[in-house]
PDB file of C-alpha atoms in Angstrom:
ATOM      1  CA  MET A  52     -74.203 -32.629 -23.373  1.00 46.00           C
ATOM      2  CA  ALA A  53     -75.499 -29.052 -23.509  1.00 54.00           C
ATOM      3  CA  GLN A  54     -73.088 -26.507 -24.867  1.00 57.00           C
ATOM      4  CA  LEU A  55     -72.411 -23.422 -22.225  1.00 78.00           C
ATOM      5  CA  LEU A  56     -72.947 -19.811 -23.175  1.00 82.00           C
ATOM      6  CA  SER A  57     -70.758 -17.104 -22.098  1.00 91.00           C
ATOM      7  CA  ILE A  58     -72.481 -14.026 -20.661  1.00 93.00           C
ATOM      8  CA  GLU A  59     -71.822 -11.890 -24.080  1.00 93.00           C
ATOM      9  CA  GLU A  60     -73.906 -15.080 -25.996  1.00 93.00           C
ATOM     10  CA  ARG A  61     -76.436 -14.617 -23.448  1.00 94.00           C
ATOM     11  CA  LEU A  62     -76.732 -11.362 -23.748  1.00 95.00           C
ATOM     12  CA  ASN A  63     -77.094 -11.679 -27.374  1.00 94.00           C
ATOM     13  CA  LYS A  64     -79.792 -14.600 -27.015  1.00 93.00           C
ATOM     14  CA  ALA A  65     -81.628 -12.269 -25.051  1.00 93.00           C
ATOM     15  CA  GLY A  66     -81.056  -9.128 -28.085  1.00 94.00           C
ATOM     16  CA  ILE A  67     -79.680  -7.001 -25.148  1.00 95.00           C
ATOM     17  CA  VAL A  68     -77.472  -4.337 -25.991  1.00 93.00           C
ATOM     18  CA  LEU A  69     -75.666  -2.456 -23.326  1.00 95.00           C
ATOM     19  CA  PRO A  70     -75.834   1.237 -23.037  1.00 93.00           C
ATOM     20  CA  GLU A  71     -73.212   3.535 -22.046  1.00 92.00           C
ATOM     21  CA  PRO A  72     -73.868   4.640 -18.246  1.00 93.00           C
ATOM     22  CA  ALA A  73     -75.655   7.886 -17.528  1.00 91.00           C
ATOM     23  CA  SER A  74     -73.635  10.265 -15.245  1.00 91.00           C
ATOM     24  CA  PRO A  75     -74.607  10.464 -11.906  1.00 92.00           C
ATOM     25  CA  ILE A  76     -76.897  13.355 -11.026  1.00 91.00           C
ATOM     26  CA  GLY A  77     -75.636  14.341  -7.667  1.00 92.00           C
ATOM     27  CA  CYS A  78     -72.456  14.144  -5.683  1.00 95.00           C
ATOM     28  CA  PHE A  79     -71.822  10.528  -5.827  1.00 95.00           C
ATOM     29  CA  ALA A  80     -69.892   8.135  -8.450  1.00 96.00           C
ATOM     30  CA  ASN A  81     -71.776   4.983 -10.072  1.00 97.00           C
ATOM     31  CA  THR A  82     -69.786   2.484  -8.818  1.00 98.00           C
ATOM     32  CA  VAL A  83     -67.385   2.191  -5.937  1.00 98.00           C
ATOM     33  CA  ILE A  84     -65.097  -0.845  -5.527  1.00 98.00           C
ATOM     34  CA  HIS A  85     -63.747  -2.307  -2.480  1.00 98.00           C
ATOM     35  CA  ASP A  86     -62.313  -5.617  -1.307  1.00 98.00           C
ATOM     36  CA  GLY A  87     -63.610  -7.786  -4.214  1.00 97.00           C
ATOM     37  CA  VAL A  88     -67.002  -6.009  -4.249  1.00 98.00           C
ATOM     38  CA  VAL A  89     -68.869  -3.645  -6.727  1.00 98.00           C
ATOM     39  CA  TRP A  90     -71.384  -1.490  -5.275  1.00 98.00           C
ATOM     40  CA  VAL A  91     -73.806  -0.069  -8.027  1.00 98.00           C
ATOM     41  CA  SER A  92     -75.326   2.913  -7.035  1.00 98.00           C
ATOM     42  CA  GLY A  93     -79.090   3.509  -7.388  1.00 98.00           C
ATOM     43  CA  GLN A  94     -80.296   3.133 -11.412  1.00 98.00           C
ATOM     44  CA  GLY A  95     -83.164   4.609 -13.147  1.00 98.00           C
ATOM     45  CA  PRO A  96     -85.141   3.245 -15.777  1.00 98.00           C
ATOM     46  CA  ILE A  97     -83.335   5.271 -19.241  1.00 97.00           C
ATOM     47  CA  ASN A  98     -84.907   3.636 -22.141  1.00 94.00           C
ATOM     48  CA  ALA A  99     -83.299   3.066 -25.550  1.00 90.00           C
ATOM     49  CA  GLU A 100     -84.377   6.710 -26.559  1.00 92.00           C
ATOM     50  CA  GLY A 101     -82.187   8.292 -23.520  1.00 93.00           C
ATOM     51  CA  GLU A 102     -85.393   9.153 -21.895  1.00 96.00           C
ATOM     52  CA  LEU A 103     -86.422   8.422 -18.127  1.00 97.00           C
ATOM     53  CA  GLU A 104     -89.668   6.311 -17.711  1.00 98.00           C
ATOM     54  CA  LYS A 105     -91.536   8.402 -15.179  1.00 98.00           C
ATOM     55  CA  GLY A 106     -94.993   7.297 -12.927  1.00 98.00           C
ATOM     56  CA  LYS A 107     -96.450   6.158 -10.350  1.00 99.00           C
ATOM     57  CA  VAL A 108     -97.169   2.419  -9.678  1.00 98.00           C
ATOM     58  CA  GLY A 109    -100.161   1.564  -9.050  1.00 98.00           C
ATOM     59  CA  GLN A 110    -101.534   4.606  -9.985  1.00 98.00           C
ATOM     60  CA  ASP A 111    -100.912   5.710 -13.998  1.00 96.00           C
ATOM     61  CA  ILE A 112     -98.372   3.025 -14.356  1.00 98.00           C
ATOM     62  CA  SER A 113     -99.252  -0.715 -14.153  1.00 98.00           C
ATOM     63  CA  ARG A 114     -97.311  -3.453 -12.175  1.00 98.00           C
ATOM     64  CA  GLU A 115     -96.448  -5.533 -15.608  1.00 99.00           C
ATOM     65  CA  THR A 116     -94.742  -1.865 -16.993  1.00 99.00           C
ATOM     66  CA  ALA A 117     -93.434  -1.262 -14.012  1.00 99.00           C
ATOM     67  CA  ARG A 118     -91.865  -4.982 -13.980  1.00 99.00           C
ATOM     68  CA  ALA A 119     -90.719  -3.972 -17.337  1.00 99.00           C
ATOM     69  CA  HIS A 120     -88.802  -0.861 -16.108  1.00 99.00           C
ATOM     70  CA  ALA A 121     -87.044  -2.716 -13.547  1.00 99.00           C
ATOM     71  CA  ARG A 122     -85.582  -5.024 -16.272  1.00 98.00           C
ATOM     72  CA  LEU A 123     -84.624  -1.810 -18.187  1.00 98.00           C
ATOM     73  CA  VAL A 124     -83.048  -0.767 -14.595  1.00 98.00           C
ATOM     74  CA  GLY A 125     -80.952  -3.997 -15.013  1.00 99.00           C
ATOM     75  CA  ILE A 126     -79.929  -3.823 -18.549  1.00 98.00           C
ATOM     76  CA  ASN A 127     -78.871  -0.229 -17.496  1.00 98.00           C
ATOM     77  CA  ILE A 128     -76.859  -1.673 -14.447  1.00 98.00           C
ATOM     78  CA  LEU A 129     -74.878  -4.019 -16.916  1.00 98.00           C
ATOM     79  CA  GLY A 130     -73.878  -1.406 -18.792  1.00 98.00           C
ATOM     80  CA  VAL A 131     -72.526   0.205 -15.651  1.00 98.00           C
ATOM     81  CA  LEU A 132     -71.268  -2.538 -14.536  1.00 98.00           C
ATOM     82  CA  ASN A 133     -69.487  -3.376 -18.090  1.00 98.00           C
ATOM     83  CA  ALA A 134     -68.129  -0.041 -18.299  1.00 98.00           C
ATOM     84  CA  THR A 135     -66.476   0.194 -14.966  1.00 98.00           C
ATOM     85  CA  LEU A 136     -65.133  -3.433 -15.405  1.00 98.00           C
ATOM     86  CA  GLY A 137     -64.344  -3.623 -18.898  1.00 96.00           C
ATOM     87  CA  GLY A 138     -66.517  -6.403 -19.356  1.00 95.00           C
ATOM     88  CA  LEU A 139     -69.030  -8.512 -17.510  1.00 97.00           C
ATOM     89  CA  ASP A 140     -67.200 -12.069 -17.481  1.00 95.00           C
ATOM     90  CA  LYS A 141     -65.360  -9.974 -13.994  1.00 97.00           C
ATOM     91  CA  VAL A 142     -68.600 -10.250 -12.196  1.00 98.00           C
ATOM     92  CA  ASP A 143     -68.346 -13.672 -10.041  1.00 97.00           C
ATOM     93  CA  ARG A 144     -71.870 -13.247  -8.513  1.00 98.00           C
ATOM     94  CA  VAL A 145     -74.998 -10.897  -7.921  1.00 99.00           C
ATOM     95  CA  LEU A 146     -74.996 -10.827  -4.136  1.00 98.00           C
ATOM     96  CA  LYS A 147     -78.142  -8.188  -3.337  1.00 99.00           C
ATOM     97  CA  LEU A 148     -80.568  -5.972  -5.289  1.00 99.00           C
ATOM     98  CA  THR A 149     -82.439  -3.116  -3.601  1.00 99.00           C
ATOM     99  CA  GLY A 150     -85.363  -2.053  -5.570  1.00 99.00           C
ATOM    100  CA  LEU A 151     -87.248   1.311  -4.778  1.00 99.00           C
ATOM    101  CA  ILE A 152     -91.111   1.558  -6.049  1.00 99.00           C
ATOM    102  CA  ASN A 153     -92.563   4.737  -6.864  1.00 99.00           C
ATOM    103  CA  ALA A 154     -95.876   3.631  -5.881  1.00 99.00           C
ATOM    104  CA  THR A 155     -99.114   4.415  -4.593  1.00 98.00           C
ATOM    105  CA  PRO A 156     -99.714   3.717  -0.558  1.00 98.00           C
ATOM    106  CA  ASP A 157    -101.719   0.725  -1.411  1.00 98.00           C
ATOM    107  CA  PHE A 158     -99.780  -0.995  -3.978  1.00 98.00           C
ATOM    108  CA  GLN A 159     -98.684  -4.515  -2.508  1.00 97.00           C
ATOM    109  CA  HIS A 160     -97.069  -6.050  -5.702  1.00 98.00           C
ATOM    110  CA  HIS A 161     -93.384  -4.872  -4.758  1.00 98.00           C
ATOM    111  CA  PRO A 162     -92.036  -8.392  -5.126  1.00 98.00           C
ATOM    112  CA  TYR A 163     -93.784  -8.909  -8.935  1.00 99.00           C
ATOM    113  CA  VAL A 164     -92.390  -5.442  -9.990  1.00 99.00           C
ATOM    114  CA  ILE A 165     -88.158  -6.051  -8.925  1.00 99.00           C
ATOM    115  CA  ASP A 166     -88.519  -9.690 -10.508  1.00 99.00           C
ATOM    116  CA  GLY A 167     -87.913  -7.858 -13.523  1.00 99.00           C
ATOM    117  CA  ILE A 168     -84.436  -7.250 -12.489  1.00 99.00           C
ATOM    118  CA  SER A 169     -84.156 -10.578 -10.651  1.00 99.00           C
ATOM    119  CA  ASN A 170     -85.322 -12.737 -13.459  1.00 98.00           C
ATOM    120  CA  LEU A 171     -82.748 -10.728 -15.943  1.00 98.00           C
ATOM    121  CA  MET A 172     -79.538 -11.184 -13.565  1.00 98.00           C
ATOM    122  CA  VAL A 173     -80.498 -15.068 -13.624  1.00 98.00           C
ATOM    123  CA  GLU A 174     -80.964 -15.526 -17.390  1.00 96.00           C
ATOM    124  CA  ILE A 175     -77.686 -13.433 -17.544  1.00 97.00           C
ATOM    125  CA  PHE A 176     -75.238 -14.467 -15.034  1.00 97.00           C
ATOM    126  CA  GLU A 177     -77.463 -18.017 -14.745  1.00 95.00           C
ATOM    127  CA  GLU A 178     -77.145 -19.397 -10.849  1.00 96.00           C
ATOM    128  CA  LYS A 179     -74.697 -16.658  -9.781  1.00 97.00           C
ATOM    129  CA  GLY A 180     -77.066 -14.492 -10.576  1.00 97.00           C
ATOM    130  CA  ILE A 181     -79.001 -15.713  -7.815  1.00 98.00           C
ATOM    131  CA  HIS A 182     -78.897 -12.636  -5.008  1.00 98.00           C
ATOM    132  CA  GLY A 183     -80.770 -11.288  -1.840  1.00 98.00           C
ATOM    133  CA  ARG A 184     -82.924  -8.574  -2.287  1.00 98.00           C
ATOM    134  CA  THR A 185     -85.117  -6.387  -0.656  1.00 98.00           C
ATOM    135  CA  SER A 186     -87.929  -4.130  -2.731  1.00 98.00           C
ATOM    136  CA  PHE A 187     -90.163  -1.405  -1.078  1.00 96.00           C
ATOM    137  CA  GLY A 188     -92.503   1.415  -1.819  1.00 98.00           C
ATOM    138  CA  VAL A 189     -92.054   4.783  -1.351  1.00 98.00           C
ATOM    139  CA  ALA A 190     -93.169   8.395  -1.953  1.00 98.00           C
ATOM    140  CA  SER A 191     -91.527   9.683  -4.674  1.00 98.00           C
ATOM    141  CA  LEU A 192     -88.290   8.778  -6.950  1.00 98.00           C
ATOM    142  CA  PRO A 193     -85.695  11.449  -8.644  1.00 97.00           C
ATOM    143  CA  ASN A 194     -87.535  12.963 -11.451  1.00 97.00           C
ATOM    144  CA  ASN A 195     -90.471  11.094 -10.986  1.00 98.00           C
ATOM    145  CA  ILE A 196     -88.926   7.610 -11.837  1.00 98.00           C
ATOM    146  CA  THR A 197     -91.078   4.472 -12.075  1.00 99.00           C
ATOM    147  CA  VAL A 198     -88.192   2.571 -10.326  1.00 99.00           C
ATOM    148  CA  GLU A 199     -84.539   2.934  -8.739  1.00 99.00           C
ATOM    149  CA  ILE A 200     -82.712   0.013  -8.036  1.00 99.00           C
ATOM    150  CA  GLU A 201     -78.968  -0.828  -6.538  1.00 99.00           C
ATOM    151  CA  GLY A 202     -76.817  -3.993  -6.488  1.00 99.00           C
ATOM    152  CA  MET A 203     -73.716  -5.184  -4.906  1.00 99.00           C
ATOM    153  CA  PHE A 204     -71.638  -7.718  -7.122  1.00 99.00           C
ATOM    154  CA  THR A 205     -68.581  -9.900  -6.199  1.00 98.00           C
ATOM    155  CA  LEU A 206     -65.472  -9.812  -8.379  1.00 98.00           C
ATOM    156  CA  LYS A 207     -63.695 -12.790  -9.744  1.00 96.00           C
TER     157      LYS A 207
END
């Protein structure tokens, strides 16, 4: 019989260290909790050095790099949830993710890019990481970041 891993063990197995959340860049909160749902405001790809990943996908950023950036945003969202809730074990499931991609008008691989975060959520939350999702390209994002993703999560 297979041994079930805790969320913390799955993070460790994946080599993920949760970052401290970045401060919002406008008049909004990183999270809002209401009626057992946590809304996480749009987060960007902040790397381990604390720098934003910037560029236009389909022009100077490949779809593979953008997918890695979407995974990085997922790690940042997990960090926000961890700081807000005092632990990811309080998350019941991932409900929905919305991914915006700073892309050229002819870019067509939006689902591929946002799979970077979707795969991470399934890796960490297993079947409770399967979620609804919307992804689309936009002409620009704050600070020229490559991707911005927001999420909705239910609490136990």
